[in-house]
PDB file of C-alpha atoms and ligand atoms in Angstrom:
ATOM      1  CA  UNK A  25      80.635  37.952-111.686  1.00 52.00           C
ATOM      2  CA  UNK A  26      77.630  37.016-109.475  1.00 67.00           C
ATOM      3  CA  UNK A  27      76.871  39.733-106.678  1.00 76.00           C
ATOM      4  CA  UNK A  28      74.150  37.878-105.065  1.00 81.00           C
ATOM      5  CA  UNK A  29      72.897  34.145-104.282  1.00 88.00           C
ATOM      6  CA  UNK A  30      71.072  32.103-107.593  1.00 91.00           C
ATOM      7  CA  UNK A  31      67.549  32.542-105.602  1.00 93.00           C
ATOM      8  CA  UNK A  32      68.512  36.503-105.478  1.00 94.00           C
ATOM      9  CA  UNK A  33      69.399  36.747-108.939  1.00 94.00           C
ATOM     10  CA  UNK A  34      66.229  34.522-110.425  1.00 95.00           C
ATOM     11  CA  UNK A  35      63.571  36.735-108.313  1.00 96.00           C
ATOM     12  CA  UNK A  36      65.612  40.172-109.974  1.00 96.00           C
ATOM     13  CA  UNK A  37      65.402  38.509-113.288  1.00 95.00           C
ATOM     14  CA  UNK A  38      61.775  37.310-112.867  1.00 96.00           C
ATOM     15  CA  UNK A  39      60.283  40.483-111.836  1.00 96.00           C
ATOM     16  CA  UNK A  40      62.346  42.070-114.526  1.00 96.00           C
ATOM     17  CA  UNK A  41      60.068  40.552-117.238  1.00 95.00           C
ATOM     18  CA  UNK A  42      57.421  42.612-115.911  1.00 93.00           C
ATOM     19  CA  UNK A  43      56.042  45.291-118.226  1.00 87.00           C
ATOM     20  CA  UNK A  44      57.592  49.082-116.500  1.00 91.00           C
ATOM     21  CA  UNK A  45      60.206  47.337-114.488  1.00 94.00           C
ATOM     22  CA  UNK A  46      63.831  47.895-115.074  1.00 93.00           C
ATOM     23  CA  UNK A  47      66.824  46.063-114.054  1.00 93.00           C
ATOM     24  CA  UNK A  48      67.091  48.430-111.212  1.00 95.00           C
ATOM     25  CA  UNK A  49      63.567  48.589-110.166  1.00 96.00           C
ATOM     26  CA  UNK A  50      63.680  44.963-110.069  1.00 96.00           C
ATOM     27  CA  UNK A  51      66.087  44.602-107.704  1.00 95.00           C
ATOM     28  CA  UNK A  52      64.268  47.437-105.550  1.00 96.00           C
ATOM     29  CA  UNK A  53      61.401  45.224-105.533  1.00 96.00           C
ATOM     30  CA  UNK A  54      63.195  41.970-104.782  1.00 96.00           C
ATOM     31  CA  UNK A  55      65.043  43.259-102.028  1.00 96.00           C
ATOM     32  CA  UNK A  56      61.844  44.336-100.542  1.00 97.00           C
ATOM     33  CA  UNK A  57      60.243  41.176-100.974  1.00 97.00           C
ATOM     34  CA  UNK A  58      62.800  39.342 -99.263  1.00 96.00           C
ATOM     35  CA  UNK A  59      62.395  41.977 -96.323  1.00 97.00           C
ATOM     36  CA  UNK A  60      58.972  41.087 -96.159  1.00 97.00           C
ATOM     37  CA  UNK A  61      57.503  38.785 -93.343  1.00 97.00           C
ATOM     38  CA  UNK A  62      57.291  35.191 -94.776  1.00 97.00           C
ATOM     39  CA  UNK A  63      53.412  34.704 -94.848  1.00 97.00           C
ATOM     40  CA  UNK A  64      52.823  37.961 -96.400  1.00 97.00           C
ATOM     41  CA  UNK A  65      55.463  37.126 -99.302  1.00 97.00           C
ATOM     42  CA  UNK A  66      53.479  33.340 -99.459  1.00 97.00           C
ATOM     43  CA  UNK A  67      50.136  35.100 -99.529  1.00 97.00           C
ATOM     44  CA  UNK A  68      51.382  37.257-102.552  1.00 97.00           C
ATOM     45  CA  UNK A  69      52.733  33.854-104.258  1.00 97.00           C
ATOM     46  CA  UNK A  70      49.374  32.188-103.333  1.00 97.00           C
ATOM     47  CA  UNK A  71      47.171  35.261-105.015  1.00 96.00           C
ATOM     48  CA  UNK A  72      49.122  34.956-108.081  1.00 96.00           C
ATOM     49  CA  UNK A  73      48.967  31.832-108.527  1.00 96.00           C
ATOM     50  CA  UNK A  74      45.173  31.920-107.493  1.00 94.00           C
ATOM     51  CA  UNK A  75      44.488  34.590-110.170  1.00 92.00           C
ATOM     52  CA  UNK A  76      46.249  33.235-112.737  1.00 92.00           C
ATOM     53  CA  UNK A  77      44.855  30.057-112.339  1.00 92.00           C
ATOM     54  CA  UNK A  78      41.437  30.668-112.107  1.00 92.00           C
ATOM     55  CA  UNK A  79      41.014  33.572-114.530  1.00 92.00           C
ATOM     56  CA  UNK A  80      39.971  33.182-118.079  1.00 93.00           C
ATOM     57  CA  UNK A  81      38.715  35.054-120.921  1.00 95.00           C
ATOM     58  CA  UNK A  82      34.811  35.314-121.160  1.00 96.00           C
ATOM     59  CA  UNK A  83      33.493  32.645-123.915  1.00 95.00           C
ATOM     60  CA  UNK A  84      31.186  35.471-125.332  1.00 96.00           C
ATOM     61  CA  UNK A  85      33.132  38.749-125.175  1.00 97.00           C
ATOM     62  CA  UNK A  86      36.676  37.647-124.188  1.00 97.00           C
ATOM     63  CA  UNK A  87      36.679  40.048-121.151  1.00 96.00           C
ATOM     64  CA  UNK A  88      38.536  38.242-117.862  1.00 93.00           C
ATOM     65  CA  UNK A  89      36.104  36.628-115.801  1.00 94.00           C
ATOM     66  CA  UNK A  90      36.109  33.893-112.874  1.00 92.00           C
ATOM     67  CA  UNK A  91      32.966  32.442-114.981  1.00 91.00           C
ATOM     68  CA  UNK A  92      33.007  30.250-118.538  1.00 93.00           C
ATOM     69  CA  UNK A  93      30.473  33.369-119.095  1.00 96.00           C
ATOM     70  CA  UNK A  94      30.820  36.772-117.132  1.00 96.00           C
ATOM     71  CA  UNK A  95      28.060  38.492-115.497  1.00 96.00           C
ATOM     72  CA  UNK A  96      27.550  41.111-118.016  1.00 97.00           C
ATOM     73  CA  UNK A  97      27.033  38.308-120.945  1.00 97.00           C
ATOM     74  CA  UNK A  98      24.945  36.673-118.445  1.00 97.00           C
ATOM     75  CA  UNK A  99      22.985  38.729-117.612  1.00 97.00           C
ATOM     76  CA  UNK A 100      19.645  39.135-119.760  1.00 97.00           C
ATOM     77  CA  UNK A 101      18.691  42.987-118.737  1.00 96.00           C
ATOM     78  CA  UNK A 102      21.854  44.020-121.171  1.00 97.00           C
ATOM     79  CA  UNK A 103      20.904  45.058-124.239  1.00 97.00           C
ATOM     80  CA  UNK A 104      23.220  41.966-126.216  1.00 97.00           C
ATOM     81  CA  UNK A 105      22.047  43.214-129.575  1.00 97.00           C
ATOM     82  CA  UNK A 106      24.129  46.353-129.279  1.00 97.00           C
ATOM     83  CA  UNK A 107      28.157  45.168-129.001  1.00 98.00           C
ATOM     84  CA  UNK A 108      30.371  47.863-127.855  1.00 97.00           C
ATOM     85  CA  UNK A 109      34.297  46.904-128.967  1.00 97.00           C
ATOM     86  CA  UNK A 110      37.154  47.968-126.524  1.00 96.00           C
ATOM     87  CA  UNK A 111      40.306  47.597-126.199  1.00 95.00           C
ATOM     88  CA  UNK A 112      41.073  45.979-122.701  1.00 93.00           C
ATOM     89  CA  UNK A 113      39.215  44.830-119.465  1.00 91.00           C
ATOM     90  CA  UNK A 114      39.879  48.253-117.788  1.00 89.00           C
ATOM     91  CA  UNK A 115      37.993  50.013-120.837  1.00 91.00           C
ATOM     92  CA  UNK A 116      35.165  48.084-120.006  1.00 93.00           C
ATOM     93  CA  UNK A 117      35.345  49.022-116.481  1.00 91.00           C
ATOM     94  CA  UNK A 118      35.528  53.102-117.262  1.00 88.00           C
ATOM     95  CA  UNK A 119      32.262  52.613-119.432  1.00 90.00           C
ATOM     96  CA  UNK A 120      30.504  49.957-116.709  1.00 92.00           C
ATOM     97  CA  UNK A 121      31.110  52.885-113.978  1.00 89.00           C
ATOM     98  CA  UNK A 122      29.064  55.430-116.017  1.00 88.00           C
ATOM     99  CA  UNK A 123      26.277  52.776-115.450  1.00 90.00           C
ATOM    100  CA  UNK A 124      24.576  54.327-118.740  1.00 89.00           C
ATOM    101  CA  UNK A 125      25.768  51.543-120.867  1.00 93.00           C
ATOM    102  CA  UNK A 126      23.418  48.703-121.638  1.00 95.00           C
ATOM    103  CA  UNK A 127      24.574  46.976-124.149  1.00 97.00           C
ATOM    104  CA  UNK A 128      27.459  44.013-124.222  1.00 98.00           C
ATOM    105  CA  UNK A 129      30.781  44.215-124.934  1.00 98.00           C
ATOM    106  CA  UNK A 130      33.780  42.431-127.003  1.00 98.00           C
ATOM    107  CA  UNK A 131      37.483  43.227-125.154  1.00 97.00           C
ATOM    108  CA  UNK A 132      39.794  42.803-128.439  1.00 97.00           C
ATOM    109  CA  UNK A 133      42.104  41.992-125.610  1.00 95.00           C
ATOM    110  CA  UNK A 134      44.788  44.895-127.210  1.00 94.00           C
ATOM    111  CA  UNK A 135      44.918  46.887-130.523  1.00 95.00           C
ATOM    112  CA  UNK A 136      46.540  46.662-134.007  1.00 95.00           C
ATOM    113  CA  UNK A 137      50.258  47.835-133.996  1.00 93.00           C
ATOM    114  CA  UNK A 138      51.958  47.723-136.832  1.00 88.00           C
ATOM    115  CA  UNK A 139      54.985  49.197-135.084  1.00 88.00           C
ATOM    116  CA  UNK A 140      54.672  46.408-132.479  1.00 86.00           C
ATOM    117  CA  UNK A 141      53.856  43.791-134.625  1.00 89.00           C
ATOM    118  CA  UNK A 142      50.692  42.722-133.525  1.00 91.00           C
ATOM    119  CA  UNK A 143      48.346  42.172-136.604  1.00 93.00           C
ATOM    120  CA  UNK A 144      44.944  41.819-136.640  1.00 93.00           C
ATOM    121  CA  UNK A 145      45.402  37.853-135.830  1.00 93.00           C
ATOM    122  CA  UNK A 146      46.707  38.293-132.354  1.00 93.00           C
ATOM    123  CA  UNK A 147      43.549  40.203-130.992  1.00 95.00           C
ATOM    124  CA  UNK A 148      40.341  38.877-130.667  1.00 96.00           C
ATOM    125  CA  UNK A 149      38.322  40.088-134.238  1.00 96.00           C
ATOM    126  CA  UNK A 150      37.888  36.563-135.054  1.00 95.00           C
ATOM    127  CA  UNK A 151      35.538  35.811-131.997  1.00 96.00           C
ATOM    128  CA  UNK A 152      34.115  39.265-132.604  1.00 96.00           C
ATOM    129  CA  UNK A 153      33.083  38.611-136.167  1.00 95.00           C
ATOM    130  CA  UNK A 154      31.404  35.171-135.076  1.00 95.00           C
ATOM    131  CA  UNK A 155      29.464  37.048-132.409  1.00 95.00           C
ATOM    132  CA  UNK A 156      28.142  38.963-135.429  1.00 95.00           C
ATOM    133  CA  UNK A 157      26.465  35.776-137.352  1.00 94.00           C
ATOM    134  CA  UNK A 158      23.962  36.327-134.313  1.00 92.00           C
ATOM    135  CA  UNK A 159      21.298  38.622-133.630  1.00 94.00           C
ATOM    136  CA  UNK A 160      23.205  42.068-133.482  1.00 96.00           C
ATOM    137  CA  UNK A 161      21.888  45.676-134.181  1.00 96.00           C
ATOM    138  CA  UNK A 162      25.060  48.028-133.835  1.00 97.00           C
ATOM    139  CA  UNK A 163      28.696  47.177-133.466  1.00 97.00           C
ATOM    140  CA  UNK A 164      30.224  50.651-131.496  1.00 97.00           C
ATOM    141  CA  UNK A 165      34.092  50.929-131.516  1.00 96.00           C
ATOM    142  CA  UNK A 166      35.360  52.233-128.812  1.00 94.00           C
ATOM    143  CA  UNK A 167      39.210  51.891-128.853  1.00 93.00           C
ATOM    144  CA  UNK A 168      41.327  54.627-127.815  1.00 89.00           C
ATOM    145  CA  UNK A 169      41.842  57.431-130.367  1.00 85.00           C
ATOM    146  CA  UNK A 170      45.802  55.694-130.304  1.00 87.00           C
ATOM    147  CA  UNK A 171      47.235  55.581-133.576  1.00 90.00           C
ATOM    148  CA  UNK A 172      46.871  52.056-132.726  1.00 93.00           C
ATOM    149  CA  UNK A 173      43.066  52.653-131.993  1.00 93.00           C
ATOM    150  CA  UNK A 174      42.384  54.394-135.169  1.00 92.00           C
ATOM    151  CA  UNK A 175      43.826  51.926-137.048  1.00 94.00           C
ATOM    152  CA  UNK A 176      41.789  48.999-135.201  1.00 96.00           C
ATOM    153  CA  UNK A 177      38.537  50.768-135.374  1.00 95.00           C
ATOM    154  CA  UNK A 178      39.560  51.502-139.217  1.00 95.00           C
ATOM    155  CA  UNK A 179      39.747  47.817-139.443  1.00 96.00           C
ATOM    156  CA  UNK A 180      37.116  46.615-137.956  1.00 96.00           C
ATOM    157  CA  UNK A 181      34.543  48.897-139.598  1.00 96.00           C
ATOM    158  CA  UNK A 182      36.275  47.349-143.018  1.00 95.00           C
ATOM    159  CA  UNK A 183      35.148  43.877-141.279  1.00 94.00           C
ATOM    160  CA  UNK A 184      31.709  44.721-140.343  1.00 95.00           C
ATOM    161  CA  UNK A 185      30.185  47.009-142.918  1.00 94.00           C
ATOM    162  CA  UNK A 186      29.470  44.057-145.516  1.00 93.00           C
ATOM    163  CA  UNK A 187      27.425  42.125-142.973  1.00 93.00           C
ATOM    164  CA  UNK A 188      24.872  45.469-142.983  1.00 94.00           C
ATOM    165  CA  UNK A 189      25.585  45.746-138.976  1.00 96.00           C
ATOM    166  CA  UNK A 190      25.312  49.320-138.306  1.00 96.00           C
ATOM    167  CA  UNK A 191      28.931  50.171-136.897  1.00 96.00           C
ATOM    168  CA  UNK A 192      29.562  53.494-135.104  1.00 96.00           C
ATOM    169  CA  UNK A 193      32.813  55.425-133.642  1.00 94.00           C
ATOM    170  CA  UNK A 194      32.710  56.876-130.646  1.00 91.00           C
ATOM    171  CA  UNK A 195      33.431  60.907-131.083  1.00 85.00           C
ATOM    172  CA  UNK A 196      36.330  62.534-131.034  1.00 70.00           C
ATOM    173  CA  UNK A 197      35.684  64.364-127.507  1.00 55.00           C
ATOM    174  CA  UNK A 198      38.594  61.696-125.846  1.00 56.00           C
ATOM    175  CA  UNK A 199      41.527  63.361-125.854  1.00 56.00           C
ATOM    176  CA  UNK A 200      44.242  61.951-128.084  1.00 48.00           C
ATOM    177  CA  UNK A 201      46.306  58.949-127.336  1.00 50.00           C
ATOM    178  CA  UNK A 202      44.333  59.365-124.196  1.00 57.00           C
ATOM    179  CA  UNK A 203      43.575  55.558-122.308  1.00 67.00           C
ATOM    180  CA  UNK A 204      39.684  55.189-122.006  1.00 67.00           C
ATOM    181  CA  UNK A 205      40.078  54.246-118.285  1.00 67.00           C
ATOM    182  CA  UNK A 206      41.761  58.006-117.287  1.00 68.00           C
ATOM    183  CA  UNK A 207      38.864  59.265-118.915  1.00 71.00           C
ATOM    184  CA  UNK A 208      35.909  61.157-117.054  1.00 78.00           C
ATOM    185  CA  UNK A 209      32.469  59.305-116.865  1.00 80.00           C
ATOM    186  CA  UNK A 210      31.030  62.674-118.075  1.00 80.00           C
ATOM    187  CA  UNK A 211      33.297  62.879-121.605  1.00 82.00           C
ATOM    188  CA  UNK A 212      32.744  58.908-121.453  1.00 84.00           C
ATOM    189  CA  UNK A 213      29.013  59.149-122.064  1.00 84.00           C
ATOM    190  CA  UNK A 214      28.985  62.464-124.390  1.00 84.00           C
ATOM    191  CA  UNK A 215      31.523  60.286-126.224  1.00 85.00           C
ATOM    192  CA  UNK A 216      29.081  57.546-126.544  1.00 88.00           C
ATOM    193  CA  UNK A 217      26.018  59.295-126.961  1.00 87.00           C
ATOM    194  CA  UNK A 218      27.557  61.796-129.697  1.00 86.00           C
ATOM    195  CA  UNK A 219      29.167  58.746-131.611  1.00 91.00           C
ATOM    196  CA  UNK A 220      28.861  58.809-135.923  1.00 89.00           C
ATOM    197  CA  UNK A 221      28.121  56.536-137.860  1.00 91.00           C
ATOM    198  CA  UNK A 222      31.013  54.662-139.760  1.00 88.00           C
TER     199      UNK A 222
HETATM  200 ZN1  LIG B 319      31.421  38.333-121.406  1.00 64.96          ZN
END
């Protein structure tokens, strides 16, 4: 039986794919969208669209930028010998705020999950390893100390070790299954600074 009007009913079920969202929260949310005024609701359409349109992954270290290249890549004060590997975008942010970090990045863009499925095809190690034919000193992994995280970090150090690129792991000071981006700038750095050599 259909409670509510096909529009209704495609919104609930649209917002529903959403990662978090319920069937219930979903129909929160689209009930309050539809009580919003009309140009705030097209505004919200119009950033989405915006976002998703003009956002794409860096050519260099796959992080989302507005740019073919983003501004850390491009710009030639960063140290790009010295390739720290996270997991996401907002991983790179928590380090970028401790504005100790000179060296690049590489956003793997997610992590290796067995559980979930997600091998070590469908994150980005294969643009990693082909930023490694270059010029680079030391490869630090920095993914979350996740199962998932290990694992990766595991993985990648199997990857990188032949080439004679001197990989590191961040220490063990970030709490356990703990996201980078909760973490303090102040356990960040020690993190970073106290990292051992794979
Ligand atoms: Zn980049």
């Amino acid at each position: 039986m259909e409670y509510y009007s096909s529009h209704i009913n495609s919104l609930i079920e649209e917002l529903g794919r959403l990662p978090g969202i319920g069937p219930k929260s979903a129909q929160r949310l689209a009930f309050h969208i539809l009580n919003m005024p009309q140009d705030q609701v097209h505004r919200l359409a119009d950033v989405l669209r915006d976002a998703r349109d003009n956002v794409r992954y860096c050519s260099s270290c796959c992080t989302l930028t507005d740019q073919e290249i983003c501004p850390i890549c491009a710009n030639p004060n960063r140290n790009h010998r010295q390739i720290m590997v996270v997991e996401n975008a907002r991983d790179l942010a928590a380090y970028e705020k401790t504005q100790k970090y000179e060296g690049v990045y590489h956003v793997l863009q997610g992590a290796i999950s067995p559980m979930l499925g997600i091998g070590p095809d469908e994150i980005r190690l294969k643009e990693l390893m082909r930023r490694l034919e270059g010029d680079v000193d030391e490869v630090i992994i920095a993914t979350n100390s996740s199962l998932e995280g290990e694992t990766t970090a595991m993985y990648i150090s199997k990857l990188v070790k032949p080439t004679g690129i001197r990989v590191s792991r961040i220490a063990s000071g970030v709490p356990v299954g703990g996201d980078l981006e909760y973490i303090d700038e102040v356990t960040l750095l020690r993190a970073l600074e106290g990292r051992v050599d794979l």
